[in-house]
Coordinates of C-alpha atoms in Angstrom, one line a residue:
X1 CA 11.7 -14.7 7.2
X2 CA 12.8 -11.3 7.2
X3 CA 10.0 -8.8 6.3
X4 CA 6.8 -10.7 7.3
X5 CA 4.6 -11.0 10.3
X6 CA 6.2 -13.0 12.6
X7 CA 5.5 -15.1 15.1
X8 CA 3.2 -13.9 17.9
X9 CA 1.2 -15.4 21.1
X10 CA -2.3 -14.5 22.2
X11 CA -5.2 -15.5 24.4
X12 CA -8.1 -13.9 22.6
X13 CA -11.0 -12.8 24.9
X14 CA -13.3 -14.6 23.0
X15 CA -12.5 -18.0 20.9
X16 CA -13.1 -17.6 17.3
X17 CA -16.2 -19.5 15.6
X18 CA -14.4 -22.8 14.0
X19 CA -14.3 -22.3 10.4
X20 CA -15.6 -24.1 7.6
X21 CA -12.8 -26.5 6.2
X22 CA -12.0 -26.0 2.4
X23 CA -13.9 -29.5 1.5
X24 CA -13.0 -29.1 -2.4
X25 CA -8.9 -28.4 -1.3
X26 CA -6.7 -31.9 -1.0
X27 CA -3.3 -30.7 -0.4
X28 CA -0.9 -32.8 -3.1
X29 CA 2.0 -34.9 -2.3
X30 CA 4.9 -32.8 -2.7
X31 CA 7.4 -33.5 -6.0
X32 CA 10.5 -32.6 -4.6
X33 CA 10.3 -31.2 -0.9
X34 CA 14.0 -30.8 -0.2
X35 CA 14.9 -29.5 -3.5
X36 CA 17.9 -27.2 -3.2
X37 CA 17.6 -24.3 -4.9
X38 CA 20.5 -22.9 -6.7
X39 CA 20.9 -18.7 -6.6
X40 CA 19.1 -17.1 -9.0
X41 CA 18.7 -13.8 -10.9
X42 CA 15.0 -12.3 -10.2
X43 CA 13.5 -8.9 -12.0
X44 CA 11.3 -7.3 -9.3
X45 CA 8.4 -5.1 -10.4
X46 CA 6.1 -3.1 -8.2
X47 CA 9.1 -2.9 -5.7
X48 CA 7.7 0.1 -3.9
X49 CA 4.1 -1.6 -3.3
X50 CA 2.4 -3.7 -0.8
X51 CA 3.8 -6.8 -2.0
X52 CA 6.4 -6.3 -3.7
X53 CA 8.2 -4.6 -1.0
X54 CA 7.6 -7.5 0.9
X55 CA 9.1 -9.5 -1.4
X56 CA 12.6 -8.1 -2.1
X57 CA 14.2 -9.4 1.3
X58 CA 12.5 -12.6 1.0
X59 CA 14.3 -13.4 -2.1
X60 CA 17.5 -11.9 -0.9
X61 CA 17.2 -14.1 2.7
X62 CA 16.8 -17.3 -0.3
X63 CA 20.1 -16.1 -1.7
X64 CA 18.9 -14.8 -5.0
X65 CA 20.2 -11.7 -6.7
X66 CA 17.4 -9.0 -6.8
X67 CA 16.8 -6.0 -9.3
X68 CA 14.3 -3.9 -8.8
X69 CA 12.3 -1.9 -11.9
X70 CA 11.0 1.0 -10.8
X71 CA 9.5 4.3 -12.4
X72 CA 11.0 6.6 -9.3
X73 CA 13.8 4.7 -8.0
X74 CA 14.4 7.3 -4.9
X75 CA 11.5 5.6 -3.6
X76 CA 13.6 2.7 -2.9
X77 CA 16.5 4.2 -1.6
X78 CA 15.5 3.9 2.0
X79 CA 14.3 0.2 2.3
X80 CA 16.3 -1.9 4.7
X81 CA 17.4 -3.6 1.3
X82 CA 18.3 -0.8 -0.7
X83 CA 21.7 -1.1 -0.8
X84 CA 21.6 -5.3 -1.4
X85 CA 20.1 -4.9 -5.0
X86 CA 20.1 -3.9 -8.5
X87 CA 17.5 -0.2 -9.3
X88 CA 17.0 0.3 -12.5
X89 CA 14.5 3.3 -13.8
X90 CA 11.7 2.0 -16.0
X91 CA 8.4 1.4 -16.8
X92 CA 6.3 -1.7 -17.7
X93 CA 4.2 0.7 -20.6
X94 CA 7.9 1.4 -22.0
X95 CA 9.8 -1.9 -23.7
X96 CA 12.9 -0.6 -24.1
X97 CA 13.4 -0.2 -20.6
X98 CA 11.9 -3.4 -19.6
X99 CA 13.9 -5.5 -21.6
X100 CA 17.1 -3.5 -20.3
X101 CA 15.7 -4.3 -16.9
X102 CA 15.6 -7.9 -18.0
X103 CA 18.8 -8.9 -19.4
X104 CA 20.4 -11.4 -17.6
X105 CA 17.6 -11.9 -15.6
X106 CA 16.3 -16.2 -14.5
X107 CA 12.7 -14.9 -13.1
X108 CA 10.7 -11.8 -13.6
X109 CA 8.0 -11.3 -11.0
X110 CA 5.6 -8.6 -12.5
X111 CA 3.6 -7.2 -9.4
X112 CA 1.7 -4.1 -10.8
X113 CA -1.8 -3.3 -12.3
X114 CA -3.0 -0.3 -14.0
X115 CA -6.3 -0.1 -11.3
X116 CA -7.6 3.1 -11.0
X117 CA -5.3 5.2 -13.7
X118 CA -8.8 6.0 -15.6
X119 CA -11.4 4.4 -17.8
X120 CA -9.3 2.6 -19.7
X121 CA -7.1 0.6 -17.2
X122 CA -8.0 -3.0 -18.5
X123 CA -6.3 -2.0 -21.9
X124 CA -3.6 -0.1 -20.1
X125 CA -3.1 -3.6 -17.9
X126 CA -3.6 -5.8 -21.1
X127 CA -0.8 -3.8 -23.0
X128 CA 2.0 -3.9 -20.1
X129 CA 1.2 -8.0 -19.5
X130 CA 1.9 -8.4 -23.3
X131 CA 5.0 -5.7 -23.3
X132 CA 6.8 -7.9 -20.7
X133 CA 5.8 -11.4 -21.8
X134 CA 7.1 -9.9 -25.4
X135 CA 10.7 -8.8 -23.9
X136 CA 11.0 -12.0 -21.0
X137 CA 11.2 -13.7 -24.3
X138 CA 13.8 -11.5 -26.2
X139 CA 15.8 -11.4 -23.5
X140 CA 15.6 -15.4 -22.0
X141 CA 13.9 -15.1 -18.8
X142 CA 13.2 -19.0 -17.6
X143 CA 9.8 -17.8 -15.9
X144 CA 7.4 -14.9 -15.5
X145 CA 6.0 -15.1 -11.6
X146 CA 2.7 -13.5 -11.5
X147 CA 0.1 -12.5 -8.3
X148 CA -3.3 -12.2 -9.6
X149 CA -6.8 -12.4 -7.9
X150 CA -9.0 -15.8 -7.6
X151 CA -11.9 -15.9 -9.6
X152 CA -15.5 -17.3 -9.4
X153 CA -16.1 -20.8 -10.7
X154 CA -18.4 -20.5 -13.4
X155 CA -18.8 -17.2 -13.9
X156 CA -18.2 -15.5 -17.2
X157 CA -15.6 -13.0 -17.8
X158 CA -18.3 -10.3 -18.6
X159 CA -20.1 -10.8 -15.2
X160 CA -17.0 -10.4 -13.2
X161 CA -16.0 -6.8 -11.4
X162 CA -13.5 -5.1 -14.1
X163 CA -10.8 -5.6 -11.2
X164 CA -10.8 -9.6 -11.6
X165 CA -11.8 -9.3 -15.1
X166 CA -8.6 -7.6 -15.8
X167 CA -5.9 -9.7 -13.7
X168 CA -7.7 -12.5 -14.7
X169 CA -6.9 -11.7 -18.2
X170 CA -3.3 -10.6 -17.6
X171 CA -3.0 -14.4 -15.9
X172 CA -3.9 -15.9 -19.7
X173 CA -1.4 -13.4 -21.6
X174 CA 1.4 -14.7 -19.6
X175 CA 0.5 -18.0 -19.7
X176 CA -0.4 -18.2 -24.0
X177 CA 3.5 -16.8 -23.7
X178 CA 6.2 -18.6 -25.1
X179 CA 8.0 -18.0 -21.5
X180 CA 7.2 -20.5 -19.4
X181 CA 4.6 -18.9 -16.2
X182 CA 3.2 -19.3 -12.1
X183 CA 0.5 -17.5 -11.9
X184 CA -0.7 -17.6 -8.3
X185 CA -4.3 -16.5 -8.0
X186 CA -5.6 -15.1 -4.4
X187 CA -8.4 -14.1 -2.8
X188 CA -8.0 -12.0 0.2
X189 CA -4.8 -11.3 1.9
X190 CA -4.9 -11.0 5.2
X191 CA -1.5 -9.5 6.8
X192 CA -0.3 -5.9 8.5
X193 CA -1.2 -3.2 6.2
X194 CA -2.8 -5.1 3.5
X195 CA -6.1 -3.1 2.0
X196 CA -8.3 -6.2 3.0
X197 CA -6.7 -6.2 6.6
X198 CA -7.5 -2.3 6.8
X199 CA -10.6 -2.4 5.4
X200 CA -11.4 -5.3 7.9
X201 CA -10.1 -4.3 11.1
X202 CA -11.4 -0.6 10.9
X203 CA -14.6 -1.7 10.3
X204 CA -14.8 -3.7 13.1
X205 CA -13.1 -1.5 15.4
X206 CA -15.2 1.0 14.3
X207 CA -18.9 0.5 14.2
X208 CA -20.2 -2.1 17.2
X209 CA -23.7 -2.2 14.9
X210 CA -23.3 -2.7 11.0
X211 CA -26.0 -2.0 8.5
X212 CA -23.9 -4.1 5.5
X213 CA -23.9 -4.8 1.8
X214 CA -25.5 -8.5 1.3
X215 CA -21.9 -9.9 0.1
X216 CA -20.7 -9.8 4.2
X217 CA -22.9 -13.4 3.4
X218 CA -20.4 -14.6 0.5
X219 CA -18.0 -17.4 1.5
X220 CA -14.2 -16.3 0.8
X221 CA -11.2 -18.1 1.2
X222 CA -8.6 -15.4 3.2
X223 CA -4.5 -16.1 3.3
X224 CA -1.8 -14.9 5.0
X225 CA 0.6 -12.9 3.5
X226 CA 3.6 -14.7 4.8
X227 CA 2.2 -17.8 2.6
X228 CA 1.7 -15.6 -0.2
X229 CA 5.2 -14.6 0.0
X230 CA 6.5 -18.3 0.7
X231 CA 4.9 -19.5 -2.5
X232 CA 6.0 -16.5 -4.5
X233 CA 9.4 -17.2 -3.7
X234 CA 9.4 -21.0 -4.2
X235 CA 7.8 -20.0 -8.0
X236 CA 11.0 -19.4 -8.7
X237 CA 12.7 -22.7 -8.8
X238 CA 9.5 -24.6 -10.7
X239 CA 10.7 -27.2 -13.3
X240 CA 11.0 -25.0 -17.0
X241 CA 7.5 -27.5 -18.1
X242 CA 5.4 -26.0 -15.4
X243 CA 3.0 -23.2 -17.0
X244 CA 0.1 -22.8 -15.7
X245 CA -1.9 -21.0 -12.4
X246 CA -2.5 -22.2 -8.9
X247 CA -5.6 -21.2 -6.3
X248 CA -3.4 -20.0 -3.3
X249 CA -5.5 -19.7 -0.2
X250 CA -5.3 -20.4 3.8
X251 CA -7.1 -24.1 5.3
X252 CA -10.3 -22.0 6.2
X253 CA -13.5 -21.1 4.4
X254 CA -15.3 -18.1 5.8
X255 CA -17.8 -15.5 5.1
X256 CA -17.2 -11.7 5.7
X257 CA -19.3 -11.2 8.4
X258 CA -17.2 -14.4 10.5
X259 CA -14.4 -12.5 9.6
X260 CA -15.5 -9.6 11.1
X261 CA -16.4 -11.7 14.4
X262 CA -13.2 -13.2 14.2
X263 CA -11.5 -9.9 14.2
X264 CA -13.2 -9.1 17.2
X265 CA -12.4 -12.2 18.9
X266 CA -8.7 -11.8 18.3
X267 CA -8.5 -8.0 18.9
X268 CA -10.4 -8.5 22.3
X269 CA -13.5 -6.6 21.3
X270 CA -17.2 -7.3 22.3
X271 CA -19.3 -9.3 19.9
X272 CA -20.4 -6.9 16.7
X273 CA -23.6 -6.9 15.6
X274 CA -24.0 -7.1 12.0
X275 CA -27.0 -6.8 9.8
X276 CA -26.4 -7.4 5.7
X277 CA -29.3 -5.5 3.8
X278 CA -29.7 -6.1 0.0
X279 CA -29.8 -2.3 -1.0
X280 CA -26.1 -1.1 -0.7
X281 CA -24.4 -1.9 -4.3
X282 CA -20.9 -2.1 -5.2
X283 CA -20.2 1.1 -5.7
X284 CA -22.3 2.5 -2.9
X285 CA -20.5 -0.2 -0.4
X286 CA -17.1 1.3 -1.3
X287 CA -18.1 4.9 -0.3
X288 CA -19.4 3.4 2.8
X289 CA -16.1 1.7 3.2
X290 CA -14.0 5.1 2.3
X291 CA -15.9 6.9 5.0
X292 CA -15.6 4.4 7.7
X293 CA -11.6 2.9 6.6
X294 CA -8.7 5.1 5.6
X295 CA -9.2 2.6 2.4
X296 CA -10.1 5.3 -0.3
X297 CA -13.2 4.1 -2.1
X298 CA -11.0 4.0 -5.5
X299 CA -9.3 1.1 -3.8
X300 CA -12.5 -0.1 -1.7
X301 CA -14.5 -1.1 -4.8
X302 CA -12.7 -3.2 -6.4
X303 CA -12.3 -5.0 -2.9
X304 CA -15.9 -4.9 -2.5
X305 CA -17.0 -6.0 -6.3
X306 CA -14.5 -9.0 -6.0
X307 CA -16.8 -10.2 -2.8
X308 CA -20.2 -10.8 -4.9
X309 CA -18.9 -13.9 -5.9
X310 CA -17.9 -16.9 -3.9
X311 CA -13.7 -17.2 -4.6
X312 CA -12.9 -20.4 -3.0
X313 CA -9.6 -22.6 -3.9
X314 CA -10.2 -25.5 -5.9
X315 CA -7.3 -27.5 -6.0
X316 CA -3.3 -26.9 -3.7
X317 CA -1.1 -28.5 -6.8
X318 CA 1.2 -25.3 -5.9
X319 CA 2.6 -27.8 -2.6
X320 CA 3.7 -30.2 -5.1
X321 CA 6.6 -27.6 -6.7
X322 CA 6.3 -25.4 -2.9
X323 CA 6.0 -28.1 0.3
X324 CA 3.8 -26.7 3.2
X325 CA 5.9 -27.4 5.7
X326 CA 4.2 -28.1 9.3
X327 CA 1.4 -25.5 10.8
X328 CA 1.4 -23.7 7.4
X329 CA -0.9 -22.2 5.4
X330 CA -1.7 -20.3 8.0
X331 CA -5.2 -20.5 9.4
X332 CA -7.2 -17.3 9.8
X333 CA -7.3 -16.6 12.8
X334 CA -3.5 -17.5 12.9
X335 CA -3.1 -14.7 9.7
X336 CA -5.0 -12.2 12.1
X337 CA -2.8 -12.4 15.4
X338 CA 0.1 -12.2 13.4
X339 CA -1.1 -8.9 11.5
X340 CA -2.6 -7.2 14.5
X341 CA 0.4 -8.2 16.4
X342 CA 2.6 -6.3 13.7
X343 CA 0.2 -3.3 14.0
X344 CA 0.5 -3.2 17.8
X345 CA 4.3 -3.7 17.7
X346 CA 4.2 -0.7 15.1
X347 CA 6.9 -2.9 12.7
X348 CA 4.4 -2.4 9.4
X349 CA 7.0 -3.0 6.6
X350 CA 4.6 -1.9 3.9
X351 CA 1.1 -0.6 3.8
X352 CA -1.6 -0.7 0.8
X353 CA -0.6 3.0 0.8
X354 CA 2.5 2.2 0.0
X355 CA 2.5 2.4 -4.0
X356 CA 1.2 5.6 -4.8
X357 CA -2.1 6.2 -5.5
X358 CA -3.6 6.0 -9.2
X359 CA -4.0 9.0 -10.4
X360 CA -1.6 11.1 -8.0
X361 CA 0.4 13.7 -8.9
X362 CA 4.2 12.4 -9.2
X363 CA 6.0 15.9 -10.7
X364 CA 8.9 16.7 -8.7
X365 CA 8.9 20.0 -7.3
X366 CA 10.0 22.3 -9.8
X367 CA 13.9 24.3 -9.5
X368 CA 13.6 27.5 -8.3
X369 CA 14.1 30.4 -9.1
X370 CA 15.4 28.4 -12.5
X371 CA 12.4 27.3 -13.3
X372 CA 10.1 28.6 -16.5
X373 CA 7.1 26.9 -15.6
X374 CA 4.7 29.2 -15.0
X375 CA 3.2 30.7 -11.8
X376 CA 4.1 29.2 -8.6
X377 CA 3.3 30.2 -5.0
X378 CA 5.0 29.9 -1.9
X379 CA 4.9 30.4 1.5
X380 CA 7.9 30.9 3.6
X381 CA 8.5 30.8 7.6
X382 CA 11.2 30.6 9.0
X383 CA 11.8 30.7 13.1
X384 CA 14.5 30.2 15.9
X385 CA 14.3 27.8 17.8
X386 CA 16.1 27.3 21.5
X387 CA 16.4 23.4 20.8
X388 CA 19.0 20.9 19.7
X389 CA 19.0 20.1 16.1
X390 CA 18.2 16.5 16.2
X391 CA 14.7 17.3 18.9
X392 CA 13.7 19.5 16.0
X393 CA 14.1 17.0 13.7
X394 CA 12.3 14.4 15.9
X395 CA 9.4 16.7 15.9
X396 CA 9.5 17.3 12.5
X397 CA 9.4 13.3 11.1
X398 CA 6.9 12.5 13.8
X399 CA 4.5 14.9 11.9
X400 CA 1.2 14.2 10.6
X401 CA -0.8 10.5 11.6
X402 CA -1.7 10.3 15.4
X403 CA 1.0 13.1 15.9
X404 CA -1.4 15.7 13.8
X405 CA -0.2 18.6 12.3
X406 CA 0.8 21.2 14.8
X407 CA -1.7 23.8 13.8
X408 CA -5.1 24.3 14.0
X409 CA -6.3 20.6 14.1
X410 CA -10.3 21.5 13.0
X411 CA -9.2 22.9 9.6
X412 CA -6.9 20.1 8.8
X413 CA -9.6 17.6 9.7
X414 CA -11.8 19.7 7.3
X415 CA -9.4 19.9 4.6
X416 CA -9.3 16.0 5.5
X417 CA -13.0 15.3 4.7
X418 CA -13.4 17.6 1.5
X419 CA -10.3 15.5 0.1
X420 CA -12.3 12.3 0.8
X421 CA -15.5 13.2 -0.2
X422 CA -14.0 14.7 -3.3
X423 CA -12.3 11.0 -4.3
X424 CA -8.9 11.4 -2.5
X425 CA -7.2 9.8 0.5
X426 CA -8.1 12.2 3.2
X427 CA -6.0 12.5 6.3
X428 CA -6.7 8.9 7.6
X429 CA -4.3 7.0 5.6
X430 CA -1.7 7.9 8.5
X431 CA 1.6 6.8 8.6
X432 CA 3.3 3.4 8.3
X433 CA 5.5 4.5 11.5
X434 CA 4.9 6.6 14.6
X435 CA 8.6 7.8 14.2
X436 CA 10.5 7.2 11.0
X437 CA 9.9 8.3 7.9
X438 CA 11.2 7.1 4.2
X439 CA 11.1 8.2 0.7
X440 CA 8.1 6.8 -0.7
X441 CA 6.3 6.8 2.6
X442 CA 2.6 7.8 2.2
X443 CA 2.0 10.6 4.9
X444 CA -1.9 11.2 5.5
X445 CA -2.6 12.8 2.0
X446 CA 1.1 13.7 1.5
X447 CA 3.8 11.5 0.1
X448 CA 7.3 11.7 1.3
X449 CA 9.1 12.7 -2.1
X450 CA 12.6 13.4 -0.2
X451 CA 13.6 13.1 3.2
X452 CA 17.5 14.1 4.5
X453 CA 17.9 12.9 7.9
X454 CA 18.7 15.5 10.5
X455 CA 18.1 18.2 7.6
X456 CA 14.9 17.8 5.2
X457 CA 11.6 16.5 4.6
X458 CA 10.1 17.6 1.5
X459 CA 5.7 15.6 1.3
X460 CA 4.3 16.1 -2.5
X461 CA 0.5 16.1 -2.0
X462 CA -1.5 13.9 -3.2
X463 CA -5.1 15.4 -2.4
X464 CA -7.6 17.0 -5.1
X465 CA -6.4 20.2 -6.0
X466 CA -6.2 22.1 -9.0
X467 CA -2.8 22.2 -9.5
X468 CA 0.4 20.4 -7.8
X469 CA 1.7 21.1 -3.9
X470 CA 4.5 20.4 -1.7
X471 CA 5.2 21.6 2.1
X472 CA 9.3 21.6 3.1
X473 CA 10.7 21.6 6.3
X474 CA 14.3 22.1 6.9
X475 CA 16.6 22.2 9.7
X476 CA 19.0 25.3 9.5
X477 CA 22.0 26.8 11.8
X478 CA 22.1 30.3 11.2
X479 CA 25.2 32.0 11.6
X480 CA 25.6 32.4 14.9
X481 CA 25.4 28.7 15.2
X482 CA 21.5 29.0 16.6
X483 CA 18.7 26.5 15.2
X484 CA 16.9 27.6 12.5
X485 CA 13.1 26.0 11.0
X486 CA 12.7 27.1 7.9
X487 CA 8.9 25.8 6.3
X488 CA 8.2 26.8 3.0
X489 CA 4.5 25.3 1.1
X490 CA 4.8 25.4 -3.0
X491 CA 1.7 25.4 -5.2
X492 CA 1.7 25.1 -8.9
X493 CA -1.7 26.3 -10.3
X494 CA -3.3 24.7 -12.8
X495 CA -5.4 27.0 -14.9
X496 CA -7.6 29.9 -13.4
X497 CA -9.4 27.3 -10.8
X498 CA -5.7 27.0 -9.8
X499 CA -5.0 30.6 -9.4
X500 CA -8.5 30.9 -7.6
X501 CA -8.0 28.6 -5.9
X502 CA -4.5 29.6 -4.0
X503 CA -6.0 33.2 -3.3
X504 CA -9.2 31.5 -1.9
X505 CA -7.2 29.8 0.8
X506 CA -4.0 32.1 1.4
X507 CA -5.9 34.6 3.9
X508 CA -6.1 31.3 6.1
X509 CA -2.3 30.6 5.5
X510 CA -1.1 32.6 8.3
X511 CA -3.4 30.2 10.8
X512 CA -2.8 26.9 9.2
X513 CA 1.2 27.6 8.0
X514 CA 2.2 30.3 10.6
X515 CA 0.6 28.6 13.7
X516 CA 3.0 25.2 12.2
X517 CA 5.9 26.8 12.5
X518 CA 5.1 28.4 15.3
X519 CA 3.9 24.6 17.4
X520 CA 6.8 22.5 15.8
X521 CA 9.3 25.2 17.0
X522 CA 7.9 25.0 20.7
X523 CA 7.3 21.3 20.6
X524 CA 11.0 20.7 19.8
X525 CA 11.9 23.7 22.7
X526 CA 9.7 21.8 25.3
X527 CA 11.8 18.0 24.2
X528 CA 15.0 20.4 24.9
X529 CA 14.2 21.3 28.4
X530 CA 12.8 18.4 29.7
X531 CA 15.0 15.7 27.6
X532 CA 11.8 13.8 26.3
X533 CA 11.6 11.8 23.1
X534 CA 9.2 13.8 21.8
X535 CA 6.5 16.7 22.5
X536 CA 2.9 16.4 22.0
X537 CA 1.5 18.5 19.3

C-alpha cells in the first residue's frame, strides 16, 4: 500500500472496552480470491480530496493507468503521483468535458458531492450523478465506482439528514444506469485526517468532561480507510453483471461515546467523562463541534445529522468480488493506532481540508498592473535579509499551523475566531505538514494557490470577507547578490462593504504585515548564524 496508514505498534495505557460484534454481518465465501486482475484504464474524480487523493497511488501500485478530472489541475501538480497520470481540466456540472475525460476510459470512480455549495446542493448533486452516468454510457465505461454514506434501515428518505438523503440518491441514479455500477456505502471513516477522525480525536483530546448531543448513544459501524481504499480498488475488476451497492464497514459495532473512550485508551489519555443531554440538536451540535474541532460546522453537521440514526452493515457480499484477506477489515481500535500513528509520525497524505471548502473563493489572483478589474489593494514589504536563500525559504513554507504567523499572534487569533464564528474555517484547520507545502494544501484559513520552491508561495484566502485576498511571499537577490523578502497582501473589494472594509483594517497593516516581514526576516537570520533547521516564530 502506498498512501495509507501503515502498519504501527502500541501498548495503549488503557485496554479498550471489547466491542460489540456486528451480529447481522456474515462475511461471504469469496467468488474468485486469486483473480488476477488485468491493467486497467480508471477516470479519477475528486482527485484533490480526502479520498480521492488516497486513491490515485493505490490504483497506480495495482498497475492501472490513472486520469485524473479536475476543475484546477495545478492542484495536482505536486502529489507524489503527479507525474504517473493523465490531468485533464473539467467539471462533473460540464458534459462535454466529462465525456472527453472519459474516452477510453474501463472505470470511472466519481468521488465528489455538491455539500455545502448552497440551498440547492441535492439538485446540484442529482444533476452531476445523471451528467456522468449519461456520458460513462456514450463513451463505454465497463463500470461507474461510487463512495456513498450508509443509511438507516427503515427509515424513509424524507426523515434522513439532506447529506445521506442526497448520496443516497446519487447511489440509485448510477445504479437505474445502463452502465453497470459498485456503489460502496460507508459509515464513518476512521483514518489520518479524515473529518470523523478530526472531529473525534479533538474532542477527546480536548474536553476531559463532555456535556453531548444524545446521538454519542447511537450505535455506528466505523472503518478504516485503508479497507475503504482496498475495496475501492478491487471494484474495479467486478464481473460486467454486478450492479448493485454494498454496506462496507470494520468487524465492530460501537456507539460514539465508546469511541470516544477508545480514543482515549489508544492515545494514552485518562478516562473522559461524558454526559449526552437531549437538548443540543443537529445544528446546534455542529457549532459545538466547530468551536471545539478545526472541523468547520458546514462540514460538522452533516457529520452530526448522519449519527441520529443507527447505520450499521447489513450484509459483506462485497468479499465475495474483494477477499478480506487475514486481520482485515480492520477493527477499531486497529483503524485508530494506525491514524494516530500517521498523525504522530506527521506523514498525513490528505486531510478533510484537503478539497477546498464549499463556497470558497477559487479566482486566481488577478494580472497586474494588466488587469481591468476594478479596484484592488495591496500592500508591499520588502526587506534584506543577512540569511541564505534556502533558511529564508524554510521559514517561509513552515509558516502558519503550530509555526504561527510571525506577527502579532493575539490579532491573528482574533481574526481566527471572527472567521469561525462568521461560518468559515478559522485558523485551526492548520497544516497537513509541519514543513512542506503543495499546491492545493489548505493553510489555516489560506489555500496554497502556487508555491515555487526556493522562490514563491502565493495562499488565496478562504475566510469571510467581502471581497477576494491573497498574501505572496517571494525570495529575491537584489543586485548585489544580497537576499531579498519581498511580501506583498492583495485585496479585491467587493462592493462598498469591500472598500470599507480594506480602509477599516489597513491602519492595523503596518502591525500585522510590517511586524511579518519584519519576524520572518530575523527568524531566517537567527537559522543562518546558528545553522538550525528552523527558527521559532
Amino acid at each position: 500500500m502506498t498512501a495509507e496508514d501503515g502498519p504501527a505498534s502500541r501498548t495503549p495505557a488503557e485496554p479498550v472496552k471489547p466491542v460489540e460484534p456486528a451480529e447481522s454481518v456474515q462475511p461471504a465465501e469469496p467468488e474468485a480470491p486469486d483473480r488476477p486482475v488485468a491493467p486497467l484504464s480508471c477516470l479519477v474524480t475528486g482527485a484533490s480530496g480526502y479520498i480521492g487523493g488516497r486513491l490515485v497511488p493505490e490504483l497506480l501500485a495495482a498497475g492501472h493507468s490513472v486520469r485524473c478530472l479536475a476543475r484546477s489541475p495545478g492542484k495536482l501538480r505536486d502529489h507524489p503521483w503527479a507525474k504517473d497520470v493523465e490531468t485533464v481540466r473539467g467539471d462533473v456540472t460540464d458534459a462535454a468535458s466529462v465525456l472527453g475525460a472519459m474516452r477510453g476510459v474501463d472505470v470511472a470512480y466519481y468521488l465528489v458531492h455538491a455539500l455545502g455549495t448552497g440551498s440547492r446542493f441535492e439538485e446540484t448533486d442529482r444533476d452531476s450523478a445523471r451528467i456522468f452516468a449519461e456520458q460513462a454510457r456514450r463513451a463505454g465505461v465497463r463500470r461507474i465506482v461510487y463512495l456513498g454514506g450508509l443509511t438507516p434501515a427503515g427509515v424513509p428518505p424524507h426523515r434522513l439528514s439532506p447529506h445521506l438523503r442526497s448520496r443516497a440518491e446519487v447511489g440509485r441514479i448510477f445504479l437505474d444506469s445502463p452502465v453497470p455500477a459498485t456503489v460502496l456505502r460507508a459509515a464513518v471513516i476512521i483514518g489520518s485526517g479524515s473529518a470523523s477522525f478530526e472531529m473525534l480525536r479533538y474532542l477527546t483530546e480536548r474536553l476531559p468532561v463532555m456535556v453531548t448531543p444524545s446521538w454519542v448513544r447511537t450505535r455506528v459501524q466505523p472503518i478504516g480507510v485503508r479497507d475503504v481504499l482496498r475495496y475501492l480498488v478491487g471494484s474495479a475488476a467486478m464481473p460486467d453483471d454486478v450492479n448493485r451497492a454494498f454496506d462496507v464497514c470494520g468487524p465492530d459495532v460501537v456507539t460514539y461515546r465508546e469511541m470516544m473512550r477508545g480514543y482515549a485508551a489508544v492515545a494514552g489519555l485518562p478516562r473522559r467523562l461524558i454526559v449526552p443531554v437531549p437538548v443540543l440538536t443537529p445544528r446546534l451540535s455542529s457549532h459545538w463541534v466547530g468551536l471545539v474541532t478545526p472541523v468547520p460546522h458546514t462540514i460538522a453537521r452533516p457529520l452530526t445529522e448522519s449519527l441520529r440514526y443507527e447505520v450499521v452493515c447489513r450484509e459483506h457480499d462485497i468479499a465475495r468480488y474483494v477477499p478480506d484477506p487475514p486481520g482485515r477489515p480492520l477493527t477499531f481500535e486497529q483503524a485508530l493506532s494506525l491514524a494516530l500513528q500517521r498523525v504522530r509520525d506527521a506523514h498525513v497524505a490528505t486531510r478533510w481540508s484537503s478539497a477546498a471548502l464549499p463556497g470558497a473563493p477559487s479566482d486566481p489572483l488577478p494580472t497586474d498592473p494588466d488587469w481591468a478589474g476594478g479596484s484592488l489593494y495591496t500592500d508591499d514589504r520588502e526587506l534584506t535579509a543577512d540569511a541564505a536563500p534556502d533558511a529564508l525559504w524554510r521559514v517561509i513554507e513552515g509558516i502558519g499551523g503550530e509555526n504561527g504567523w510571525y506577527s502579532f499572534p493575539l490579532a491573528w487569533a482574533v481574526r481566527g475566531w471572527l472567521d469561525r464564528f462568521a461560518g468559515g474555517v478559522g485558523l485551526r484547520r492548520g497544516r497537513r505538514d509541519a514543513q512542506r507545502l503543495r499546491a492545493g494544501d489548505s493553510l489555516d484559513f489560506w489555500r496554497v494557490e502556487e508555491i515555487e520552491p526556493g522562490r514563491l508561495l502565493r495562499l488565496r484566502a478562504e475566510m469571510r470577507l467581502p471581497g477576494l485576498a491573497w498574501l505572496e511571499l517571494r525570495v529575491e537577490r537584489d543586485a548585489q547578490g544580497r537576499t531579498r523578502y519581498r511580501q506583498r497582501a492583495v485585496f479585491h473589494p467587493r462592493g462598498l462593504l469591500g472598500h470599507a472594509y480594506w480602509w477599516s483594517v489597513s491602519p492595523f497593516h503596518a502591525v500585522v504585515f510590517g511586524g511579518m516581514a519584519r519576524n520572518i526576516t530575523r527568524a531566517a537570520e537567527r537559522t543562518t548564524a546558528t545553522g538550525r533547521g528552523r527558527a521559532a516564530p
